[in-house]
Amino acid sequence: MKKRYFILVVYLIISIIFSINSNASSHIPSKYDSWKYSISSVSLISIISLIGVITLSIKSTNLKKIILYLVSFSAGALLGDVFIHLLPEVTSHYGFTIKVSILILVGILMSFFIEKIIHWNHCHKPTNKKHIHPFAYLNLIGDAFHNLIDGIAIASSYLISIPAGIATTIAVLFHEIPQEIGDFGILIHGGFSKAKALFLNFITALTAILGAIIALLIGNYVENLTLYLIPIAAGNLIYIAASDLIPELHKEPNIKKSIVQSFIFMLGILTMLTLILLD
């Protein structure tokens, strides 16, 4: 049981150490410090994707029973993330302009066409027991893009000050925990094995490191970059939640289970609402 929480405990301990050390570094950090803290933080954020390992000890028959509940939570968390975190972040700086609206639609359309292509490709292949649903691949793409933005956000904060970077890292941490659990459930539900889902989830998490490097290299231009990336990511998440996940929940015929799913769905939203207090 203790091993299941080992990664989280290690991360929290290191975060506390970083926080203590940052008290004396409220001034604008040097390039070396910005790179050191940024890469360290996003690397630790990437490790959080392995939280799905806690489900590896669960039997497949039992895991299938809770997959839809994980999907329910993820659907709520994704929508909550979009409307409580991502879009308010953009509109607070630039307003809700036609540019933002178009970029959200671009994200939705990109997701639609990507899923169409994946679905068409699978429809022209012989069916087998290991068939992977298109939305599982789409979730990987969306998660990679979302982690890229997280990396940009964390590194951008460290360019301002070490304490600001620490605060953003912790906020992203608590945002990632429920999302990564949900993403792991989506991949399992989409047809991946538990081991492969865990591996792919970790690979997509590594894009946070790429995002941090981009932010550190382009420096002052990162704010304009996030103006474009965040709405597109929001559109992608809206599409996944509304087009792929929620319809899956409607397939549950049992009233009691449907009620439980609804509560878990709302819990996902409430979790994102609670995290706003960390911003």
PDB file of C-alpha atoms in Angstrom:
ATOM      1  CA  MET A   1       0.000   0.000   0.000  1.00  0.00           C
ATOM      2  CA  LYS A   2       2.800   2.392   0.878  1.00  0.00           C
ATOM      3  CA  LYS A   3       4.435   1.947  -2.504  1.00  0.00           C
ATOM      4  CA  ARG A   4       1.290   3.213  -4.179  1.00  0.00           C
ATOM      5  CA  TYR A   5       1.802   6.660  -2.713  1.00  0.00           C
ATOM      6  CA  PHE A   6       5.588   6.727  -2.898  1.00  0.00           C
ATOM      7  CA  ILE A   7       5.767   8.969  -5.960  1.00  0.00           C
ATOM      8  CA  LEU A   8       3.334  11.500  -4.518  1.00  0.00           C
ATOM      9  CA  VAL A   9       5.095  11.620  -1.161  1.00  0.00           C
ATOM     10  CA  VAL A  10       8.490  12.150  -2.806  1.00  0.00           C
ATOM     11  CA  TYR A  11       7.111  14.908  -4.994  1.00  0.00           C
ATOM     12  CA  LEU A  12       5.453  16.741  -2.106  1.00  0.00           C
ATOM     13  CA  ILE A  13       8.610  16.535   0.009  1.00  0.00           C
ATOM     14  CA  ILE A  14      10.723  17.966  -2.806  1.00  0.00           C
ATOM     15  CA  SER A  15       8.124  20.693  -3.426  1.00  0.00           C
ATOM     16  CA  ILE A  16       8.299  21.701   0.232  1.00  0.00           C
ATOM     17  CA  ILE A  17      12.091  21.801   0.061  1.00  0.00           C
ATOM     18  CA  PHE A  18      11.905  23.964  -3.072  1.00  0.00           C
ATOM     19  CA  SER A  19       9.425  26.249  -1.354  1.00  0.00           C
ATOM     20  CA  ILE A  20      11.660  26.700   1.672  1.00  0.00           C
ATOM     21  CA  ASN A  21      14.705  27.386  -0.466  1.00  0.00           C
ATOM     22  CA  SER A  22      12.801  29.915  -2.561  1.00  0.00           C
ATOM     23  CA  ASN A  23      12.043  32.206   0.361  1.00  0.00           C
ATOM     24  CA  ALA A  24      15.369  33.912  -0.088  1.00  0.00           C
ATOM     25  CA  SER A  25      15.018  34.133  -3.866  1.00  0.00           C
ATOM     26  CA  SER A  26      12.103  36.469  -4.481  1.00  0.00           C
ATOM     27  CA  HIS A  27      14.157  38.587  -6.901  1.00  0.00           C
ATOM     28  CA  ILE A  28      14.188  37.962 -10.642  1.00  0.00           C
ATOM     29  CA  PRO A  29      16.120  34.686 -11.018  1.00  0.00           C
ATOM     30  CA  SER A  30      19.193  34.193 -13.144  1.00  0.00           C
ATOM     31  CA  LYS A  31      18.973  32.204 -16.368  1.00  0.00           C
ATOM     32  CA  TYR A  32      20.673  29.296 -14.638  1.00  0.00           C
ATOM     33  CA  ASP A  33      18.135  29.272 -11.789  1.00  0.00           C
ATOM     34  CA  SER A  34      15.218  29.617 -14.205  1.00  0.00           C
ATOM     35  CA  TRP A  35      16.403  26.619 -16.186  1.00  0.00           C
ATOM     36  CA  LYS A  36      17.278  24.585 -13.100  1.00  0.00           C
ATOM     37  CA  TYR A  37      13.963  25.068 -11.312  1.00  0.00           C
ATOM     38  CA  SER A  38      11.852  24.888 -14.478  1.00  0.00           C
ATOM     39  CA  ILE A  39      13.287  21.621 -15.752  1.00  0.00           C
ATOM     40  CA  SER A  40      13.232  20.093 -12.260  1.00  0.00           C
ATOM     41  CA  SER A  41       9.587  21.051 -11.756  1.00  0.00           C
ATOM     42  CA  VAL A  42       8.295  19.857 -15.125  1.00  0.00           C
ATOM     43  CA  SER A  43      10.237  16.605 -14.731  1.00  0.00           C
ATOM     44  CA  LEU A  44       8.478  16.004 -11.434  1.00  0.00           C
ATOM     45  CA  ILE A  45       5.143  16.936 -13.001  1.00  0.00           C
ATOM     46  CA  SER A  46       5.812  14.309 -15.680  1.00  0.00           C
ATOM     47  CA  ILE A  47       6.358  11.679 -12.992  1.00  0.00           C
ATOM     48  CA  ILE A  48       2.841  12.399 -11.690  1.00  0.00           C
ATOM     49  CA  SER A  49       1.497  10.696 -14.825  1.00  0.00           C
ATOM     50  CA  LEU A  50       2.614   7.425 -13.233  1.00  0.00           C
ATOM     51  CA  ILE A  51      -0.088   7.802 -10.593  1.00  0.00           C
ATOM     52  CA  GLY A  52      -2.075   5.354 -12.698  1.00  0.00           C
ATOM     53  CA  VAL A  53       0.235   2.668 -11.295  1.00  0.00           C
ATOM     54  CA  ILE A  54      -2.061   2.458  -8.256  1.00  0.00           C
ATOM     55  CA  THR A  55      -4.587   0.683 -10.466  1.00  0.00           C
ATOM     56  CA  LEU A  56      -2.149  -1.979 -11.684  1.00  0.00           C
ATOM     57  CA  SER A  57      -2.807  -4.084  -8.594  1.00  0.00           C
ATOM     58  CA  ILE A  58      -6.541  -4.149  -9.349  1.00  0.00           C
ATOM     59  CA  LYS A  59      -7.884  -7.183 -11.185  1.00  0.00           C
ATOM     60  CA  SER A  60      -9.115  -6.556 -14.723  1.00  0.00           C
ATOM     61  CA  THR A  61     -12.650  -7.632 -13.848  1.00  0.00           C
ATOM     62  CA  ASN A  62     -12.795  -5.153 -10.993  1.00  0.00           C
ATOM     63  CA  LEU A  63     -11.058  -2.446 -12.997  1.00  0.00           C
ATOM     64  CA  LYS A  64     -13.723  -2.583 -15.700  1.00  0.00           C
ATOM     65  CA  LYS A  65     -16.350  -1.848 -13.068  1.00  0.00           C
ATOM     66  CA  ILE A  66     -14.732   1.441 -12.108  1.00  0.00           C
ATOM     67  CA  ILE A  67     -13.530   2.567 -15.546  1.00  0.00           C
ATOM     68  CA  LEU A  68     -16.748   4.417 -16.352  1.00  0.00           C
ATOM     69  CA  TYR A  69     -16.516   6.168 -13.000  1.00  0.00           C
ATOM     70  CA  LEU A  70     -13.020   7.322 -13.912  1.00  0.00           C
ATOM     71  CA  VAL A  71     -14.370   8.466 -17.274  1.00  0.00           C
ATOM     72  CA  SER A  72     -17.172  10.319 -15.455  1.00  0.00           C
ATOM     73  CA  PHE A  73     -14.666  12.133 -13.264  1.00  0.00           C
ATOM     74  CA  SER A  74     -12.427  12.935 -16.219  1.00  0.00           C
ATOM     75  CA  ALA A  75     -15.322  14.367 -18.256  1.00  0.00           C
ATOM     76  CA  GLY A  76     -16.184  16.704 -15.399  1.00  0.00           C
ATOM     77  CA  ALA A  77     -12.540  17.563 -14.746  1.00  0.00           C
ATOM     78  CA  LEU A  78     -11.880  18.377 -18.406  1.00  0.00           C
ATOM     79  CA  LEU A  79     -14.884  20.687 -18.697  1.00  0.00           C
ATOM     80  CA  GLY A  80     -14.084  22.225 -15.335  1.00  0.00           C
ATOM     81  CA  ASP A  81     -10.511  22.821 -16.425  1.00  0.00           C
ATOM     82  CA  VAL A  82     -11.667  24.567 -19.603  1.00  0.00           C
ATOM     83  CA  PHE A  83     -14.315  26.851 -18.101  1.00  0.00           C
ATOM     84  CA  ILE A  84     -12.754  27.453 -14.678  1.00  0.00           C
ATOM     85  CA  HIS A  85      -9.028  27.565 -15.452  1.00  0.00           C
ATOM     86  CA  LEU A  86      -8.000  27.835 -19.113  1.00  0.00           C
ATOM     87  CA  LEU A  87     -10.536  30.260 -20.591  1.00  0.00           C
ATOM     88  CA  PRO A  88     -10.619  32.612 -17.567  1.00  0.00           C
ATOM     89  CA  GLU A  89      -6.811  32.744 -17.744  1.00  0.00           C
ATOM     90  CA  VAL A  90      -6.936  33.920 -21.365  1.00  0.00           C
ATOM     91  CA  THR A  91      -9.912  36.274 -21.044  1.00  0.00           C
ATOM     92  CA  SER A  92      -8.522  37.939 -17.913  1.00  0.00           C
ATOM     93  CA  HIS A  93      -5.547  39.147 -19.943  1.00  0.00           C
ATOM     94  CA  TYR A  94      -6.973  39.610 -23.434  1.00  0.00           C
ATOM     95  CA  GLY A  95     -10.753  39.580 -23.051  1.00  0.00           C
ATOM     96  CA  PHE A  96     -13.132  37.179 -24.767  1.00  0.00           C
ATOM     97  CA  THR A  97     -12.393  38.323 -28.307  1.00  0.00           C
ATOM     98  CA  ILE A  98     -13.370  36.849 -31.661  1.00  0.00           C
ATOM     99  CA  LYS A  99      -9.786  35.594 -31.927  1.00  0.00           C
ATOM    100  CA  VAL A 100     -10.231  33.495 -28.778  1.00  0.00           C
ATOM    101  CA  SER A 101     -13.544  32.105 -30.077  1.00  0.00           C
ATOM    102  CA  ILE A 102     -12.023  31.154 -33.420  1.00  0.00           C
ATOM    103  CA  LEU A 103      -9.067  29.457 -31.745  1.00  0.00           C
ATOM    104  CA  ILE A 104     -11.443  27.404 -29.577  1.00  0.00           C
ATOM    105  CA  LEU A 105     -13.257  26.321 -32.738  1.00  0.00           C
ATOM    106  CA  VAL A 106      -9.898  25.493 -34.314  1.00  0.00           C
ATOM    107  CA  GLY A 107      -9.190  23.187 -31.380  1.00  0.00           C
ATOM    108  CA  ILE A 108     -12.581  21.497 -31.768  1.00  0.00           C
ATOM    109  CA  LEU A 109     -12.192  21.117 -35.545  1.00  0.00           C
ATOM    110  CA  MET A 110      -8.653  19.781 -35.206  1.00  0.00           C
ATOM    111  CA  SER A 111      -9.909  17.151 -32.779  1.00  0.00           C
ATOM    112  CA  PHE A 112     -12.812  16.286 -35.082  1.00  0.00           C
ATOM    113  CA  PHE A 113     -10.614  15.778 -38.136  1.00  0.00           C
ATOM    114  CA  ILE A 114      -7.934  13.892 -36.214  1.00  0.00           C
ATOM    115  CA  GLU A 115     -10.544  11.512 -34.825  1.00  0.00           C
ATOM    116  CA  LYS A 116     -12.100  11.124 -38.275  1.00  0.00           C
ATOM    117  CA  ILE A 117      -8.758  10.144 -39.754  1.00  0.00           C
ATOM    118  CA  ILE A 118      -8.010   7.701 -36.939  1.00  0.00           C
ATOM    119  CA  HIS A 119     -11.509   6.228 -37.152  1.00  0.00           C
ATOM    120  CA  TRP A 120     -11.285   5.848 -40.945  1.00  0.00           C
ATOM    121  CA  ASN A 121      -7.915   4.140 -40.609  1.00  0.00           C
ATOM    122  CA  HIS A 122      -9.295   1.621 -38.115  1.00  0.00           C
ATOM    123  CA  CYS A 123     -12.418   0.988 -40.175  1.00  0.00           C
ATOM    124  CA  HIS A 124     -10.196  -0.184 -43.030  1.00  0.00           C
ATOM    125  CA  LYS A 125      -8.300  -2.638 -40.865  1.00  0.00           C
ATOM    126  CA  PRO A 126      -9.423  -6.136 -39.836  1.00  0.00           C
ATOM    127  CA  THR A 127     -11.213  -6.039 -36.497  1.00  0.00           C
ATOM    128  CA  ASN A 128      -9.649  -7.869 -33.555  1.00  0.00           C
ATOM    129  CA  LYS A 129      -9.913  -8.118 -29.806  1.00  0.00           C
ATOM    130  CA  LYS A 130      -7.195  -5.525 -29.387  1.00  0.00           C
ATOM    131  CA  HIS A 131      -9.037  -2.831 -31.331  1.00  0.00           C
ATOM    132  CA  ILE A 132      -8.220   0.614 -29.950  1.00  0.00           C
ATOM    133  CA  HIS A 133     -10.972   3.227 -30.031  1.00  0.00           C
ATOM    134  CA  PRO A 134     -10.118   6.515 -31.808  1.00  0.00           C
ATOM    135  CA  PHE A 135     -10.894   8.639 -28.745  1.00  0.00           C
ATOM    136  CA  ALA A 136      -8.029   6.939 -26.881  1.00  0.00           C
ATOM    137  CA  TYR A 137      -5.523   8.214 -29.448  1.00  0.00           C
ATOM    138  CA  LEU A 138      -7.218  11.598 -29.469  1.00  0.00           C
ATOM    139  CA  ASN A 139      -6.907  11.780 -25.698  1.00  0.00           C
ATOM    140  CA  LEU A 140      -3.166  11.120 -25.963  1.00  0.00           C
ATOM    141  CA  ILE A 141      -2.786  13.951 -28.475  1.00  0.00           C
ATOM    142  CA  GLY A 142      -4.866  16.316 -26.366  1.00  0.00           C
ATOM    143  CA  ASP A 143      -3.038  15.378 -23.179  1.00  0.00           C
ATOM    144  CA  ALA A 144       0.345  15.925 -24.830  1.00  0.00           C
ATOM    145  CA  PHE A 145      -0.781  19.355 -26.016  1.00  0.00           C
ATOM    146  CA  HIS A 146      -2.183  20.199 -22.596  1.00  0.00           C
ATOM    147  CA  ASN A 147       1.047  19.144 -20.863  1.00  0.00           C
ATOM    148  CA  LEU A 148       2.973  21.286 -23.332  1.00  0.00           C
ATOM    149  CA  ILE A 149       0.992  24.302 -22.101  1.00  0.00           C
ATOM    150  CA  ASP A 150       1.568  23.307 -18.469  1.00  0.00           C
ATOM    151  CA  GLY A 151       5.295  23.296 -19.151  1.00  0.00           C
ATOM    152  CA  ILE A 152       5.089  26.741 -20.735  1.00  0.00           C
ATOM    153  CA  ALA A 153       3.082  28.070 -17.787  1.00  0.00           C
ATOM    154  CA  ILE A 154       5.521  26.712 -15.199  1.00  0.00           C
ATOM    155  CA  ALA A 155       8.643  27.990 -16.963  1.00  0.00           C
ATOM    156  CA  SER A 156       7.003  31.371 -17.592  1.00  0.00           C
ATOM    157  CA  SER A 157       6.352  31.694 -13.866  1.00  0.00           C
ATOM    158  CA  TYR A 158       9.966  30.899 -13.055  1.00  0.00           C
ATOM    159  CA  LEU A 159      11.064  33.667 -15.423  1.00  0.00           C
ATOM    160  CA  ILE A 160       9.184  36.061 -13.121  1.00  0.00           C
ATOM    161  CA  SER A 161      10.393  34.695  -9.773  1.00  0.00           C
ATOM    162  CA  ILE A 162      11.202  31.433  -8.031  1.00  0.00           C
ATOM    163  CA  PRO A 163       8.232  31.676  -5.603  1.00  0.00           C
ATOM    164  CA  ALA A 164       5.864  32.302  -8.528  1.00  0.00           C
ATOM    165  CA  GLY A 165       7.228  29.208 -10.246  1.00  0.00           C
ATOM    166  CA  ILE A 166       6.803  27.138  -7.093  1.00  0.00           C
ATOM    167  CA  ALA A 167       3.188  28.281  -6.720  1.00  0.00           C
ATOM    168  CA  THR A 168       2.390  27.429 -10.341  1.00  0.00           C
ATOM    169  CA  THR A 169       4.078  24.041 -10.019  1.00  0.00           C
ATOM    170  CA  ILE A 170       2.020  23.119  -6.958  1.00  0.00           C
ATOM    171  CA  ALA A 171      -1.190  24.306  -8.640  1.00  0.00           C
ATOM    172  CA  VAL A 172      -0.390  22.214 -11.725  1.00  0.00           C
ATOM    173  CA  LEU A 173       0.438  19.253  -9.486  1.00  0.00           C
ATOM    174  CA  PHE A 174      -2.991  19.172  -7.874  1.00  0.00           C
ATOM    175  CA  HIS A 175      -4.558  19.777 -11.256  1.00  0.00           C
ATOM    176  CA  GLU A 176      -2.673  16.874 -12.814  1.00  0.00           C
ATOM    177  CA  ILE A 177      -3.434  14.247 -10.152  1.00  0.00           C
ATOM    178  CA  PRO A 178      -7.173  13.882 -10.917  1.00  0.00           C
ATOM    179  CA  GLN A 179      -6.632  14.461 -14.620  1.00  0.00           C
ATOM    180  CA  GLU A 180      -3.968  11.776 -14.957  1.00  0.00           C
ATOM    181  CA  ILE A 181      -6.131   9.254 -13.115  1.00  0.00           C
ATOM    182  CA  GLY A 182      -8.970  10.099 -15.477  1.00  0.00           C
ATOM    183  CA  ASP A 183      -6.711   9.936 -18.537  1.00  0.00           C
ATOM    184  CA  PHE A 184      -5.475   6.519 -17.449  1.00  0.00           C
ATOM    185  CA  GLY A 185      -9.088   5.374 -17.204  1.00  0.00           C
ATOM    186  CA  ILE A 186      -9.848   6.755 -20.666  1.00  0.00           C
ATOM    187  CA  LEU A 187      -6.943   4.846 -22.208  1.00  0.00           C
ATOM    188  CA  ILE A 188      -8.024   1.612 -20.524  1.00  0.00           C
ATOM    189  CA  HIS A 189     -11.600   2.203 -21.641  1.00  0.00           C
ATOM    190  CA  GLY A 190     -10.285   2.871 -25.152  1.00  0.00           C
ATOM    191  CA  GLY A 191      -8.712  -0.582 -25.380  1.00  0.00           C
ATOM    192  CA  PHE A 192      -5.121  -0.217 -24.169  1.00  0.00           C
ATOM    193  CA  SER A 193      -3.665  -2.640 -21.648  1.00  0.00           C
ATOM    194  CA  LYS A 194      -2.915  -1.229 -18.191  1.00  0.00           C
ATOM    195  CA  ALA A 195       0.853  -1.345 -18.739  1.00  0.00           C
ATOM    196  CA  LYS A 196       0.701   0.291 -22.163  1.00  0.00           C
ATOM    197  CA  ALA A 197      -1.739   2.948 -20.932  1.00  0.00           C
ATOM    198  CA  LEU A 198       0.661   3.805 -18.112  1.00  0.00           C
ATOM    199  CA  PHE A 199       3.611   3.989 -20.510  1.00  0.00           C
ATOM    200  CA  LEU A 200       1.817   6.145 -23.091  1.00  0.00           C
ATOM    201  CA  ASN A 201       0.474   8.442 -20.389  1.00  0.00           C
ATOM    202  CA  PHE A 202       4.037   8.999 -19.186  1.00  0.00           C
ATOM    203  CA  ILE A 203       5.331   9.669 -22.708  1.00  0.00           C
ATOM    204  CA  THR A 204       2.693  12.358 -23.312  1.00  0.00           C
ATOM    205  CA  ALA A 205       3.554  13.896 -19.937  1.00  0.00           C
ATOM    206  CA  LEU A 206       7.110  14.480 -21.143  1.00  0.00           C
ATOM    207  CA  THR A 207       5.844  17.210 -23.485  1.00  0.00           C
ATOM    208  CA  ALA A 208       5.738  19.418 -20.371  1.00  0.00           C
ATOM    209  CA  ILE A 209       9.533  19.441 -20.546  1.00  0.00           C
ATOM    210  CA  LEU A 210       9.353  20.525 -24.192  1.00  0.00           C
ATOM    211  CA  GLY A 211       6.935  23.297 -23.238  1.00  0.00           C
ATOM    212  CA  ALA A 212       9.281  24.539 -20.533  1.00  0.00           C
ATOM    213  CA  ILE A 213      12.215  24.605 -22.945  1.00  0.00           C
ATOM    214  CA  ILE A 214      10.152  26.575 -25.484  1.00  0.00           C
ATOM    215  CA  ALA A 215       9.173  29.121 -22.830  1.00  0.00           C
ATOM    216  CA  LEU A 216      12.733  29.494 -21.565  1.00  0.00           C
ATOM    217  CA  LEU A 217      14.135  29.950 -25.066  1.00  0.00           C
ATOM    218  CA  ILE A 218      11.645  32.510 -26.358  1.00  0.00           C
ATOM    219  CA  GLY A 219      11.333  34.338 -23.031  1.00  0.00           C
ATOM    220  CA  ASN A 220       9.322  37.521 -23.479  1.00  0.00           C
ATOM    221  CA  TYR A 221       7.330  36.102 -26.386  1.00  0.00           C
ATOM    222  CA  VAL A 222       5.846  33.222 -24.386  1.00  0.00           C
ATOM    223  CA  GLU A 223       2.768  35.221 -23.342  1.00  0.00           C
ATOM    224  CA  ASN A 224       1.694  35.659 -26.955  1.00  0.00           C
ATOM    225  CA  LEU A 225       2.343  31.987 -27.575  1.00  0.00           C
ATOM    226  CA  THR A 226       0.051  30.897 -24.751  1.00  0.00           C
ATOM    227  CA  LEU A 227      -2.655  33.215 -26.107  1.00  0.00           C
ATOM    228  CA  TYR A 228      -2.873  30.886 -29.110  1.00  0.00           C
ATOM    229  CA  LEU A 229      -2.167  27.568 -27.438  1.00  0.00           C
ATOM    230  CA  ILE A 230      -4.587  27.784 -24.501  1.00  0.00           C
ATOM    231  CA  PRO A 231      -7.817  28.350 -26.527  1.00  0.00           C
ATOM    232  CA  ILE A 232      -6.847  25.578 -28.964  1.00  0.00           C
ATOM    233  CA  ALA A 233      -6.197  23.227 -26.046  1.00  0.00           C
ATOM    234  CA  ALA A 234      -9.541  24.270 -24.543  1.00  0.00           C
ATOM    235  CA  GLY A 235     -11.325  23.367 -27.774  1.00  0.00           C
ATOM    236  CA  ASN A 236      -9.611  19.997 -27.803  1.00  0.00           C
ATOM    237  CA  LEU A 237     -10.675  19.250 -24.222  1.00  0.00           C
ATOM    238  CA  ILE A 238     -14.258  20.375 -24.883  1.00  0.00           C
ATOM    239  CA  TYR A 239     -14.446  18.020 -27.860  1.00  0.00           C
ATOM    240  CA  ILE A 240     -13.093  15.041 -25.926  1.00  0.00           C
ATOM    241  CA  ALA A 241     -15.463  15.580 -22.995  1.00  0.00           C
ATOM    242  CA  ALA A 242     -18.604  16.416 -24.981  1.00  0.00           C
ATOM    243  CA  SER A 243     -18.160  14.206 -28.036  1.00  0.00           C
ATOM    244  CA  ASP A 244     -16.408  11.123 -26.683  1.00  0.00           C
ATOM    245  CA  LEU A 245     -16.725  10.792 -22.916  1.00  0.00           C
ATOM    246  CA  ILE A 246     -20.235  12.001 -22.079  1.00  0.00           C
ATOM    247  CA  PRO A 247     -21.866   9.831 -24.805  1.00  0.00           C
ATOM    248  CA  GLU A 248     -20.123   6.830 -23.233  1.00  0.00           C
ATOM    249  CA  LEU A 249     -21.784   7.654 -19.918  1.00  0.00           C
ATOM    250  CA  HIS A 250     -25.198   7.695 -21.570  1.00  0.00           C
ATOM    251  CA  LYS A 251     -24.754   4.026 -22.484  1.00  0.00           C
ATOM    252  CA  GLU A 252     -25.212   3.002 -18.831  1.00  0.00           C
ATOM    253  CA  PRO A 253     -28.800   1.646 -18.499  1.00  0.00           C
ATOM    254  CA  ASN A 254     -28.744   1.110 -14.731  1.00  0.00           C
ATOM    255  CA  ILE A 255     -30.408   4.032 -12.911  1.00  0.00           C
ATOM    256  CA  LYS A 256     -28.390   3.701  -9.704  1.00  0.00           C
ATOM    257  CA  LYS A 257     -25.094   3.556 -11.576  1.00  0.00           C
ATOM    258  CA  SER A 258     -26.165   6.508 -13.718  1.00  0.00           C
ATOM    259  CA  ILE A 259     -26.862   8.557 -10.598  1.00  0.00           C
ATOM    260  CA  VAL A 260     -23.451   7.653  -9.198  1.00  0.00           C
ATOM    261  CA  GLN A 261     -21.855   8.622 -12.519  1.00  0.00           C
ATOM    262  CA  SER A 262     -23.621  11.987 -12.391  1.00  0.00           C
ATOM    263  CA  PHE A 263     -22.302  12.704  -8.910  1.00  0.00           C
ATOM    264  CA  ILE A 264     -18.778  11.709  -9.936  1.00  0.00           C
ATOM    265  CA  PHE A 265     -19.093  13.894 -13.031  1.00  0.00           C
ATOM    266  CA  MET A 266     -19.990  16.861 -10.812  1.00  0.00           C
ATOM    267  CA  LEU A 267     -17.167  15.913  -8.451  1.00  0.00           C
ATOM    268  CA  GLY A 268     -14.734  16.340 -11.335  1.00  0.00           C
ATOM    269  CA  ILE A 269     -16.053  19.862 -11.920  1.00  0.00           C
ATOM    270  CA  LEU A 270     -16.026  20.694  -8.206  1.00  0.00           C
ATOM    271  CA  THR A 271     -12.433  19.492  -7.945  1.00  0.00           C
ATOM    272  CA  MET A 272     -11.381  21.962 -10.627  1.00  0.00           C
ATOM    273  CA  LEU A 273     -13.411  24.661  -8.878  1.00  0.00           C
ATOM    274  CA  THR A 274     -11.632  23.926  -5.601  1.00  0.00           C
ATOM    275  CA  LEU A 275      -8.231  24.157  -7.254  1.00  0.00           C
ATOM    276  CA  ILE A 276      -8.944  27.741  -8.301  1.00  0.00           C
ATOM    277  CA  LEU A 277      -8.193  28.662  -4.687  1.00  0.00           C
ATOM    278  CA  LEU A 278      -4.574  27.726  -5.367  1.00  0.00           C
ATOM    279  CA  ASP A 279      -4.245  30.196  -8.229  1.00  0.00           C
TER     280      ASP A 279
END
